[in-house]
XYZ file of C-alpha atoms in Angstrom:
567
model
C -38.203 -11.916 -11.106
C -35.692 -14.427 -12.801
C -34.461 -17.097 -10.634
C -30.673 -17.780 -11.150
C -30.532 -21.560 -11.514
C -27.262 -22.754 -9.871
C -25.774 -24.875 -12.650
C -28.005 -23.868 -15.210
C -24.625 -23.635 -17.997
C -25.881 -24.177 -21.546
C -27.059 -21.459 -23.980
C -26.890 -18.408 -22.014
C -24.435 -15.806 -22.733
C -22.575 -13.408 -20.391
C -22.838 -9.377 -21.730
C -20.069 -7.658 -19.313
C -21.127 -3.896 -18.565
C -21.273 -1.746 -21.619
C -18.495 0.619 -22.483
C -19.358 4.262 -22.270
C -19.858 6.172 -25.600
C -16.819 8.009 -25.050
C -14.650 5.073 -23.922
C -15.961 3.133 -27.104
C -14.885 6.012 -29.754
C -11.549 7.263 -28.589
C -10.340 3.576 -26.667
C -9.131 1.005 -27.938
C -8.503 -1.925 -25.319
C -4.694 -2.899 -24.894
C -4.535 -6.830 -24.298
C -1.879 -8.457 -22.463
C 1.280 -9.542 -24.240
C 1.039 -13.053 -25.365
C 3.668 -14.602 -22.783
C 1.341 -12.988 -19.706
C -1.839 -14.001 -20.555
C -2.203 -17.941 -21.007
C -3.843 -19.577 -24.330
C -5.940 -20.966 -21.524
C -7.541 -17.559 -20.579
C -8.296 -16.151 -23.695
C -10.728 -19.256 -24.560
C -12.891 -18.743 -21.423
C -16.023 -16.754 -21.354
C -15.655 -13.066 -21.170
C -16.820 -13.257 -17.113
C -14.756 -15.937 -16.330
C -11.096 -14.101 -18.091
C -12.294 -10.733 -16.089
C -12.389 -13.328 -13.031
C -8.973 -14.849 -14.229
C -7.447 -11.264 -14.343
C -8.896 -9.747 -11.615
C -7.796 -13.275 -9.662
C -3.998 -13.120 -11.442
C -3.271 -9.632 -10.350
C -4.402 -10.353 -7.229
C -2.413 -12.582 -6.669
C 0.389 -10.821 -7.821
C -0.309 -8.277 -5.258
C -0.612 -11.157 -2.286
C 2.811 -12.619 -3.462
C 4.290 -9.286 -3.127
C 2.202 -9.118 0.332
C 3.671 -11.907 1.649
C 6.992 -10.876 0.603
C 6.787 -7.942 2.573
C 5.617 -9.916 5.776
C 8.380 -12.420 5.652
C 10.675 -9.148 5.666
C 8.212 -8.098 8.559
C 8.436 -10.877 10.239
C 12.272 -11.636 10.190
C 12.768 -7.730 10.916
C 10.380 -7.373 14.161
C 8.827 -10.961 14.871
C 5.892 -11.299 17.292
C 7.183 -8.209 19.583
C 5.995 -5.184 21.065
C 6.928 -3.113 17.737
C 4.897 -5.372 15.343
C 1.635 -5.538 17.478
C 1.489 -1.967 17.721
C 2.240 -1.096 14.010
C -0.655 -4.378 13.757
C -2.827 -2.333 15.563
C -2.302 1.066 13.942
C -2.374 -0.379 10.640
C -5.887 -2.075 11.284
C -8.042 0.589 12.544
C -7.808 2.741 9.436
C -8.629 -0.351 7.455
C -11.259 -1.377 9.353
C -12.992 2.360 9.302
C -12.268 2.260 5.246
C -13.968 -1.529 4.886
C -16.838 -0.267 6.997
C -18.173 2.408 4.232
C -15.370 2.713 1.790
C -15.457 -0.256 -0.004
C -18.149 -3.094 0.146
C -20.378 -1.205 1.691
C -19.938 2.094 -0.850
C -19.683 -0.424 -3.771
C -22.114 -2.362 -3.573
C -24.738 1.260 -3.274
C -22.786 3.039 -5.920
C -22.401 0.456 -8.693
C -25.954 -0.823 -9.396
C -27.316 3.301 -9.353
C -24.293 4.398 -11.354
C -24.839 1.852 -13.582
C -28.391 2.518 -14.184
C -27.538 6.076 -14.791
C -24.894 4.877 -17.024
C -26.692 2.837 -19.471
C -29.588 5.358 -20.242
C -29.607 8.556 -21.742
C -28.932 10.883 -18.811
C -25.059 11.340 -19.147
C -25.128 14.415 -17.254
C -26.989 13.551 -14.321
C -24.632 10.007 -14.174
C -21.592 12.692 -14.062
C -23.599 14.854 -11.315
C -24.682 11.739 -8.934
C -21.133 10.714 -9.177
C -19.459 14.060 -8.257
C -21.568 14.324 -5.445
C -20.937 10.821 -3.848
C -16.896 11.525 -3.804
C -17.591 14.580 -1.907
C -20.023 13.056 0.327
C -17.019 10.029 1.023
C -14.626 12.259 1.263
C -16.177 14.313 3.441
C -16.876 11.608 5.776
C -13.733 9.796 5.498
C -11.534 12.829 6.311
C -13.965 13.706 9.209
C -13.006 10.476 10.662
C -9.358 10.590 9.777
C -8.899 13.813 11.512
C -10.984 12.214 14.940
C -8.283 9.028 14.821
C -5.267 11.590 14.357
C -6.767 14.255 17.128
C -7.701 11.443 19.572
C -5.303 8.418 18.535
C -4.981 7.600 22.360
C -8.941 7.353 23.013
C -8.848 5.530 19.961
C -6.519 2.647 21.049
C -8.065 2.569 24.473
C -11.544 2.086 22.653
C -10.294 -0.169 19.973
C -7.149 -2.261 21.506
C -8.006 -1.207 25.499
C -5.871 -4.571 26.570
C -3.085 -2.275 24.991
C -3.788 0.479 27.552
C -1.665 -0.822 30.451
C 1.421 -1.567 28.216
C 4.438 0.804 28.802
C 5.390 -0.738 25.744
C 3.202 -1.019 23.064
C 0.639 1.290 23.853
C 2.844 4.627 23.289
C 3.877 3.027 20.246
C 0.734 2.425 18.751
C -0.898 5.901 19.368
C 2.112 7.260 17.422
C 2.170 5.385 14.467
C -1.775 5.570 14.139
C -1.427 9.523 14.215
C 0.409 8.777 10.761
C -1.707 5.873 9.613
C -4.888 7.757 10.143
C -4.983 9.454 6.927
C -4.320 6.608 4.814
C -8.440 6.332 4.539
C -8.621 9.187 2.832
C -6.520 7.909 0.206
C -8.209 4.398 0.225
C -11.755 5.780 -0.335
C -10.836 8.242 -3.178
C -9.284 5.081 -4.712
C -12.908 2.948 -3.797
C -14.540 5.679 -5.645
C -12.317 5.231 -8.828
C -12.135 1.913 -8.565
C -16.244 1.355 -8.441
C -16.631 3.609 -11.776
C -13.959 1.429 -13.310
C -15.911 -1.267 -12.379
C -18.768 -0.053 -14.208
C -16.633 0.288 -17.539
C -15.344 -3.217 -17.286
C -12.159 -1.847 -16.061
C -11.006 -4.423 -13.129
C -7.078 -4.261 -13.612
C -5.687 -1.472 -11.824
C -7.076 -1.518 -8.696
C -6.795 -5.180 -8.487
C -3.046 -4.456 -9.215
C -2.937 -1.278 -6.843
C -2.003 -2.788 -3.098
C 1.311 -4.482 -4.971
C 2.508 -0.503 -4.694
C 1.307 -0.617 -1.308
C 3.363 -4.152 -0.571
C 6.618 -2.178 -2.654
C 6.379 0.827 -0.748
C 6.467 -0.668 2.689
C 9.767 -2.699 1.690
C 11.186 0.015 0.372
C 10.546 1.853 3.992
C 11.910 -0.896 5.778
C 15.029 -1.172 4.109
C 15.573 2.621 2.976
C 13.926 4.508 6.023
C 13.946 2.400 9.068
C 17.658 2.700 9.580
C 17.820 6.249 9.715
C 14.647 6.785 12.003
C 15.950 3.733 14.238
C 12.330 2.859 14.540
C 11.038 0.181 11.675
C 7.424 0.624 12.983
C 7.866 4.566 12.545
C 9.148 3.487 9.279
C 6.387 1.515 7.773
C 3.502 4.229 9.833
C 5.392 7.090 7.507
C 4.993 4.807 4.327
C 1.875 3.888 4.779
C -0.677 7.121 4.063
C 2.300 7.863 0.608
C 1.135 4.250 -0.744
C -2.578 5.400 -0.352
C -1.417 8.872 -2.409
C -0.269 6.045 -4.978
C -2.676 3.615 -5.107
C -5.668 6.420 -5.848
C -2.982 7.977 -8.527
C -2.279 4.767 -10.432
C -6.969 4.192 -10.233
C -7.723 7.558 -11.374
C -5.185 7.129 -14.195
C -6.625 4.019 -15.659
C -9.929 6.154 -15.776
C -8.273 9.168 -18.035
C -9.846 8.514 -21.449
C -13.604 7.156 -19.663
C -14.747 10.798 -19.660
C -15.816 10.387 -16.505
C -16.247 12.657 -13.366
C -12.669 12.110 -11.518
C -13.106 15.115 -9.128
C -15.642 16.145 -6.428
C -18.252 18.651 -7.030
C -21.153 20.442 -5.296
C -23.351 18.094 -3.840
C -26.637 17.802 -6.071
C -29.526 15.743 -3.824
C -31.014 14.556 -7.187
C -33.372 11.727 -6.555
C -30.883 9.642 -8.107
C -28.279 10.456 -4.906
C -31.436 9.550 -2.252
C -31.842 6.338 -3.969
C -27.860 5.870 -3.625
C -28.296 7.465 0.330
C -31.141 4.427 0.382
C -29.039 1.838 -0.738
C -25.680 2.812 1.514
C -27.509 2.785 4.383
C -28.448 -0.811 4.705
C -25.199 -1.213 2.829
C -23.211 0.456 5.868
C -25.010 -1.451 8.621
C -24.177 -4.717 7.167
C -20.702 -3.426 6.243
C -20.966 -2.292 10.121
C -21.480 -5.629 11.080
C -18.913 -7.662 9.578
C -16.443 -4.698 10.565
C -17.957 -4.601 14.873
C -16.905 -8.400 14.114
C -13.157 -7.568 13.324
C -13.078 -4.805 15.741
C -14.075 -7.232 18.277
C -11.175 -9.703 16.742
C -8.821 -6.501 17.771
C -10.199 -5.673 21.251
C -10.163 -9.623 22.371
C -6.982 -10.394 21.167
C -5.581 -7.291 22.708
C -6.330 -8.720 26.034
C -4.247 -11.459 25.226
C -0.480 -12.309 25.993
C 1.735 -10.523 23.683
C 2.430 -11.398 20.340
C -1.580 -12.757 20.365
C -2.008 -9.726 17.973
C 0.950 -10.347 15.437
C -0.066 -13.793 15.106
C -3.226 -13.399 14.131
C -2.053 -10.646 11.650
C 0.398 -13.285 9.847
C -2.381 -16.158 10.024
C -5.138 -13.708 8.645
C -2.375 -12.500 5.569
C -2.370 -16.643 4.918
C -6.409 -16.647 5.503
C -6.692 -13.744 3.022
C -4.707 -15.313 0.179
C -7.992 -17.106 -1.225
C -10.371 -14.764 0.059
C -8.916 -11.923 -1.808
C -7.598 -14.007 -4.898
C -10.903 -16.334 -4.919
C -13.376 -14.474 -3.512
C -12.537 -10.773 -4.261
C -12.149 -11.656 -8.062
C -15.655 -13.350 -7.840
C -17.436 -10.547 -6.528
C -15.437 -7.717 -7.938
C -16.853 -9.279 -11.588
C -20.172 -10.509 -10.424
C -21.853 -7.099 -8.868
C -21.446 -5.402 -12.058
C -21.979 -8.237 -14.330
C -25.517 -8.595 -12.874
C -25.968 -5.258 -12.139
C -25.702 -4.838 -15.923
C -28.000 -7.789 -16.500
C -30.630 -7.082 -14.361
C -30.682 -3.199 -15.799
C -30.721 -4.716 -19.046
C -33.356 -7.060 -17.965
C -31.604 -9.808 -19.520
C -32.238 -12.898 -17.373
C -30.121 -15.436 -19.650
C -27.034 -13.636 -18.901
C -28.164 -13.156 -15.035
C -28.804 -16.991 -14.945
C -25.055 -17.792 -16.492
C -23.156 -15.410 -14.362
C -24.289 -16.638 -11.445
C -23.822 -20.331 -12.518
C -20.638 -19.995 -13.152
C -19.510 -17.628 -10.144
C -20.598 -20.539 -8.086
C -19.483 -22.725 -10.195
C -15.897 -21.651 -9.706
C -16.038 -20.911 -6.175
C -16.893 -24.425 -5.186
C -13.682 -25.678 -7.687
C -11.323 -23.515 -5.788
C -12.242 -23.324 -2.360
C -12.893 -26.750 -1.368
C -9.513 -27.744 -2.670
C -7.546 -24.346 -1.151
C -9.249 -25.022 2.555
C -8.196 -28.788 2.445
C -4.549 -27.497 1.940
C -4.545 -24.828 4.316
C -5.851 -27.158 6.771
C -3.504 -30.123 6.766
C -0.363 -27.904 5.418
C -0.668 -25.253 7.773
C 2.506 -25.746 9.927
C 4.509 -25.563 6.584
C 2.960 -22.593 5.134
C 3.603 -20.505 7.737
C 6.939 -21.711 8.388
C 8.065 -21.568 5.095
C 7.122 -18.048 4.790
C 7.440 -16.476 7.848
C 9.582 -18.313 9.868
C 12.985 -17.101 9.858
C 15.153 -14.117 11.679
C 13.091 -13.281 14.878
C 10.201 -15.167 13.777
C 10.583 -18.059 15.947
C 9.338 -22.086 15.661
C 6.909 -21.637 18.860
C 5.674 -18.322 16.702
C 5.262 -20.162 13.662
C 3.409 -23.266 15.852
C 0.956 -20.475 16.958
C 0.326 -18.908 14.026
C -0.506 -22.356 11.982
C -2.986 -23.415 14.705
C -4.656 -20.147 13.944
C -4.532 -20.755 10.059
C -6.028 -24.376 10.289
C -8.737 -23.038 12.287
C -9.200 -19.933 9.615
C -9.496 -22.584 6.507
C -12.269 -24.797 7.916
C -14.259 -21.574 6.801
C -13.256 -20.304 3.442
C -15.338 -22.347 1.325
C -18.279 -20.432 3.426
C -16.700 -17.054 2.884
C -16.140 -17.295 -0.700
C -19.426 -18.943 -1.595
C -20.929 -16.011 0.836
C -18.784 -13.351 -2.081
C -21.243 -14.708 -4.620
C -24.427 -14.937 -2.972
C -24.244 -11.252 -1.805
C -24.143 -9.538 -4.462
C -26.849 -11.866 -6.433
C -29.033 -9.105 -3.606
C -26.825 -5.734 -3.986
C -27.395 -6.445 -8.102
C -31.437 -6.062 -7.466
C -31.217 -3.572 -5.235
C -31.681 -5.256 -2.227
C -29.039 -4.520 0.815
C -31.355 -5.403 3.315
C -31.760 -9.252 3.480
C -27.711 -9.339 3.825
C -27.732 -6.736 6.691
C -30.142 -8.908 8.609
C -28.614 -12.124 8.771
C -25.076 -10.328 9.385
C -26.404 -8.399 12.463
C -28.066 -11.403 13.400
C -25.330 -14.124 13.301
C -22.940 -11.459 14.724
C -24.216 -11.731 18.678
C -23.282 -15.937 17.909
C -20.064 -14.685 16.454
C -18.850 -13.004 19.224
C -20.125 -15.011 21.818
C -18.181 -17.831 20.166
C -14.961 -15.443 20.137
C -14.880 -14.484 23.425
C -15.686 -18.270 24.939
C -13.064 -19.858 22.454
C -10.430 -17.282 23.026
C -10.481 -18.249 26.663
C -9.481 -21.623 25.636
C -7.297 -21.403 22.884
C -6.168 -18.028 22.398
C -6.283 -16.476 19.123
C -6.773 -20.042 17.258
C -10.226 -19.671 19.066
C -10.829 -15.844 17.516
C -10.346 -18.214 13.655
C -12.186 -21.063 14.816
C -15.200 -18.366 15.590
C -15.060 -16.453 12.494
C -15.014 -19.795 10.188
C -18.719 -20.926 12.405
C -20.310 -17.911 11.871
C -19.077 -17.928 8.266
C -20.939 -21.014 7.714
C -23.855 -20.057 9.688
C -24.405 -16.475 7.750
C -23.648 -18.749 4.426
C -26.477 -20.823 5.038
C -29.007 -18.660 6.352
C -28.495 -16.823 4.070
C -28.913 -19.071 1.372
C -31.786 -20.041 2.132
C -33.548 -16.436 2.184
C -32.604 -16.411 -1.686
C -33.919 -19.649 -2.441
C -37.299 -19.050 -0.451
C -37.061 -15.472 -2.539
C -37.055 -17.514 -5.776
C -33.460 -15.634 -6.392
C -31.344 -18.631 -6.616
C -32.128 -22.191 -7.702
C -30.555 -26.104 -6.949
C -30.616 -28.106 -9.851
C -28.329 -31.402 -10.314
C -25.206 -30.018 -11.874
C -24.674 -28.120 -8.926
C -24.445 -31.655 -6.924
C -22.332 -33.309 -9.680
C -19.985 -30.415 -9.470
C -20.177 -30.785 -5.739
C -19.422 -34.260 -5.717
C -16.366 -33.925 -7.688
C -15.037 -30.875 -5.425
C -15.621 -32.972 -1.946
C -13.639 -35.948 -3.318
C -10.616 -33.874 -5.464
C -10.276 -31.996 -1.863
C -10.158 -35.395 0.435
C -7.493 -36.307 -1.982
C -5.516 -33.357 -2.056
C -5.582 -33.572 1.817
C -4.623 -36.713 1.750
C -1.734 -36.439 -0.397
C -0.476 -33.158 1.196
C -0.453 -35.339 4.200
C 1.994 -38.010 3.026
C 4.061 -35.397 1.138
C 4.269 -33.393 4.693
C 5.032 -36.546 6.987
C 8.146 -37.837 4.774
C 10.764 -37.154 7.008
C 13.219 -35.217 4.671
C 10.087 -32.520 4.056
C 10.062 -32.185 7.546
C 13.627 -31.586 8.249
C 13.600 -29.164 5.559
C 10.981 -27.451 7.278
C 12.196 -27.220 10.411
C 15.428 -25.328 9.575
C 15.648 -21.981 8.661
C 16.747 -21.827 4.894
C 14.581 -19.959 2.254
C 14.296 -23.555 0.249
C 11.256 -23.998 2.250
C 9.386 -21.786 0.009
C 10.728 -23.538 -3.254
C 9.345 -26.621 -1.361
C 6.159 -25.060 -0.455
C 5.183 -23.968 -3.647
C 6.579 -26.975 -5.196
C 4.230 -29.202 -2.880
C 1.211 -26.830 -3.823
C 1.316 -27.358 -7.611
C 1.655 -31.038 -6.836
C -1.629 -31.770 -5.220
C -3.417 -29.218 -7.529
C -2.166 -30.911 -10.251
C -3.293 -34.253 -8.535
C -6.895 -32.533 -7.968
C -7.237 -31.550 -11.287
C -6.464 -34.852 -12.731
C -9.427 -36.436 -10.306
C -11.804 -34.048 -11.651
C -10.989 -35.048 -14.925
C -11.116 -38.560 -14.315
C -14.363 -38.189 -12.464
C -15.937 -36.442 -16.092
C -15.435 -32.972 -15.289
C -14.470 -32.081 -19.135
C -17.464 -31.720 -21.451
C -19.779 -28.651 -21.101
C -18.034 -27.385 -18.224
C -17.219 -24.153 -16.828
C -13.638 -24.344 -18.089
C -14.235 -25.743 -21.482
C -17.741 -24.753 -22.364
C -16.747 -23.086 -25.709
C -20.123 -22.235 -26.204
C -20.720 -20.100 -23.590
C -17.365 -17.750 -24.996
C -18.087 -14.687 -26.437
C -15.732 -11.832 -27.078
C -16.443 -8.113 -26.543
C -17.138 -7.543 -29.915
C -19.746 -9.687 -30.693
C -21.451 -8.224 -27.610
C -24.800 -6.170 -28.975
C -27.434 -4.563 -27.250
């Protein structure tokens, strides 16, 4: 077994999955217009522009996200409304994390890809026929259960909800329209996983902006004439799924591959998937008992507990999904390919640099988050009903969120360095094992400080699961510590002490802070304006400090396009 030498940079080249023999006759690859994609991009290693893209339309999507909960948040605040469409809105995500994505994923892409790169084409289109119908067969089993029973369902999800004349009604109703939005979601996990395979990362990185579009189109076209703009966004939410899977199975037209569900063949190559998922579920399980636990706790709370920690997660979720969703969208795959391949150079390199760029981004990202918490939130939520004691909440909950995202993201490329080799196991057992702590911690802190102590919790047991778990893959000879891993370390810890210094200062001058504290949209101009500031100031330490030569973003060597790529 190849260890994967953290740091380990120089003469190893990254082979990206394969294209399919019928994606490599009749395709040829579109790439972006020259004002979208930066000369910057196109010099980096192949892995590191799939990161980049997968990263950039992310983002694009959480932009749009945030646009739609600043029109959320002026429209229905912190009330009753908002923490029941919160709560309806949740549960079918939850159920569609818990085996429709990660967990589904990370089973499915390593044994499709196997299948993939060897000679049996028809038994690759068979194995993947008969895992949609096995997903869909389970997600609309439990879509019809939360429809049929959407009032057992918020007493056994959100029971502090029971009791309220107001909120309770409300959420049963909109979840009996919300329910079948899994459905949607895991046909589009399906699609999106064989893209995956064929190196295909863009649309369903791009896919939840339709979801973010749709929702403010609902609130502004539909909500007056229902009277109800929780009714509103319920409706839109199961047509964005319909969307999302349309725009993923599109991308996938000219692949040749299986986009439609078929008899279910047990072929050994579906046990060996059935194998995999299983572990893969019960870990998934874990992490998702964890956020169903954030939901029940917080529903005990006072009102508007709920909302806040929905606007302080969307902040929390800005460089997990940008960061840490590009990272391990590119790196299952990537080493899945590898270790098929049996090529350990290109295992070794795609690991060193997914670490590489998680420590770069997420020390620097928490530091801000931290200190500038109070600003971010106010500058984009906090107008219309969204009011300054709801935007002093919410930040209190955000600071406590970014003392664990380094963790989190680091955690998005250790995981899959198992999934790649087959091995869902080892994550299962630390998550099951750090998840009594976690919710012990939740419950005690929440007592105290409310849904601030439901973050504080989560970012603990993010470092706890981070390193436990790195230490089963170093004692399993996965994963390696050499010195460039330190030296880049170094350099992170002191760029981020700066940048929290700086965003500090910028934050106490008293003109910010009137500028904050009214309600004019210039605080977003002056929040993102404050943001590129320190980043620019962090990058400029890390170049002073010798981070130039033979690194991640300028290792030249290390670049090589897709057609120089042989087997």
């Amino acid at each position: 077994m190849a260890t994967l030498r953290i740091g380990q940079m120089r003469d190893c080249r990254i082979k990206m999955p394969a294209p399919s023999p019928v994606s490599a006759k009749h395709v040829t690859r579109r790439r972006w217009p020259a004002i979208i994609t930066p000369l910057l991009l196109r010099r980096h290693p192949i892995m590191i522009r799939a990161v980049a893209s997968v990263g950039f339309l992310t983002l694009v999507s959480r932009i749009t996200g945030f646009v739609r909960d600043t029109v959320f948040a002026a429209l229905l605040g912190a009330g009753p409304v908002a923490d029941a469409f919160v709560v309806a809105f949740r549960i079918p995500n939850q159920f569609r994390a818990l085996f429709a994505e990660g967990a589904f994923q990370a089973a499915f892409v390593p044994s499709f890809t196997a299948l993939h790169l060897g000679e049996e084409r028809g038994e690759a289109s068979r194995f993947a026929r008969s895992t949609l119908s096995l997903l869909l067969l389970a997600s609309l089993t439990v879509s019809l259960l939360l429809i049929l029973f959407a009032e057992k369902a918020i007493a056994l999800l959100a029971p502090g909800m029971v009791n309220d004349a107001q909120r309770a009604p409300l959420a049963i109703t909109y979840l009996r329209y919300t329910g079948i939005y899994l459905v949607f979601m895991s046909i589009m996990a399906f699609y999106a996983s064989l893209a995956q395979v064929h190196g295909r990362y863009a649309a369903a990185a791009a896919a939840p902006v339709l979801l973010n579009v749709i929702l403010v189109l609902a609130l502004w076209l539909l909500s007056p004439r229902l009277g109800d703009p929780g009714l509103a966004l319920a409706i839109a939410v199961p047509l964005s799924g319909f969307v999302q899977a349309g725009v993923v199975a599109l991308s996938l037209r000219r692949t040749g591959e299986a986009l439609l569900p078929g008899i279910i063949a047990w072929s050994n190559s579906l046990k060996t998937f059935l194998r995999r998922l299983g572990p893969a579920v019960l870990g998934s399980g874990v992490v998702q008992i964890s956020a169903f636990a954030d939901t029940i706790i917080v529903s005990f709370l006072p009102a508007g507990q709920i909302s806040y920690l929905y606007y302080a997660d969307r902040l929390y979720q800005l460089p997990f999904g940008v960061i840490g969703l590009a990272l391990s969208t590119v790196v299952l795959p990537t080493l899945s390919h590898a270790f098929a391949t049996k090529d350990d150079a290109a295992a070794v390199s795609a690991f060193a640099k997914a670490n590489e760029l998680a420590l770069l981004t997420s020390l620097p990202v928490a530091a801000m988050m931290a200190i500038g918490a109070q600003a971010a939130v106010s500058g984009l939520f906090g107008y219309g009903a969204f009011l300054p004691s709801d935007v002093t909440q919410t930040a209190a909950i955000v600071a406590a969120y970014a003392l664990g995202i380094p963790a989190s993201i680091l955690m998005r490329c250790l995981v899959p360095t198992f999934q790649a080799k087959g091995d869902t196991t080892t994550p299962v057992r630390v998550a099951a094992g750090v998840l009594v702590v976690s919710i012990t911690l939740k419950i005690v802190l929440a007592e105290r400080l409310g849904a601030a102590g439901i973050a504080a919790a989560t970012a603990i047991a993010a470092w706890i699961s981070f390193v436990i778990l790195a230490i089963a893959a170093h004692r399993s000879k996965l994963i390696a510590i050499d010195r460039r891993l330190y030296a880049v370390l170094w350099r992170t810890l002191l760029g981020s002490l700066i940048v929290a210094a700086l965003m500090w200062l910028v934050l106490a001058l008293p003109t910010v802070q009137i500028l904050f504290a009214g309600h004019s949209l210039a605080k977003a101009a002056l929040l993102i304006a404050i943001g590129l500031f320190v980043m620019l100031a962090y990058s400029l330490v890390l170049w002073l400090s010798g981070y130039r030569r033979a690194s991640l973003l300028f290792d030249r060597k290390s670049a090589v396009t897709a057609s120089q790529q042989k087997e």
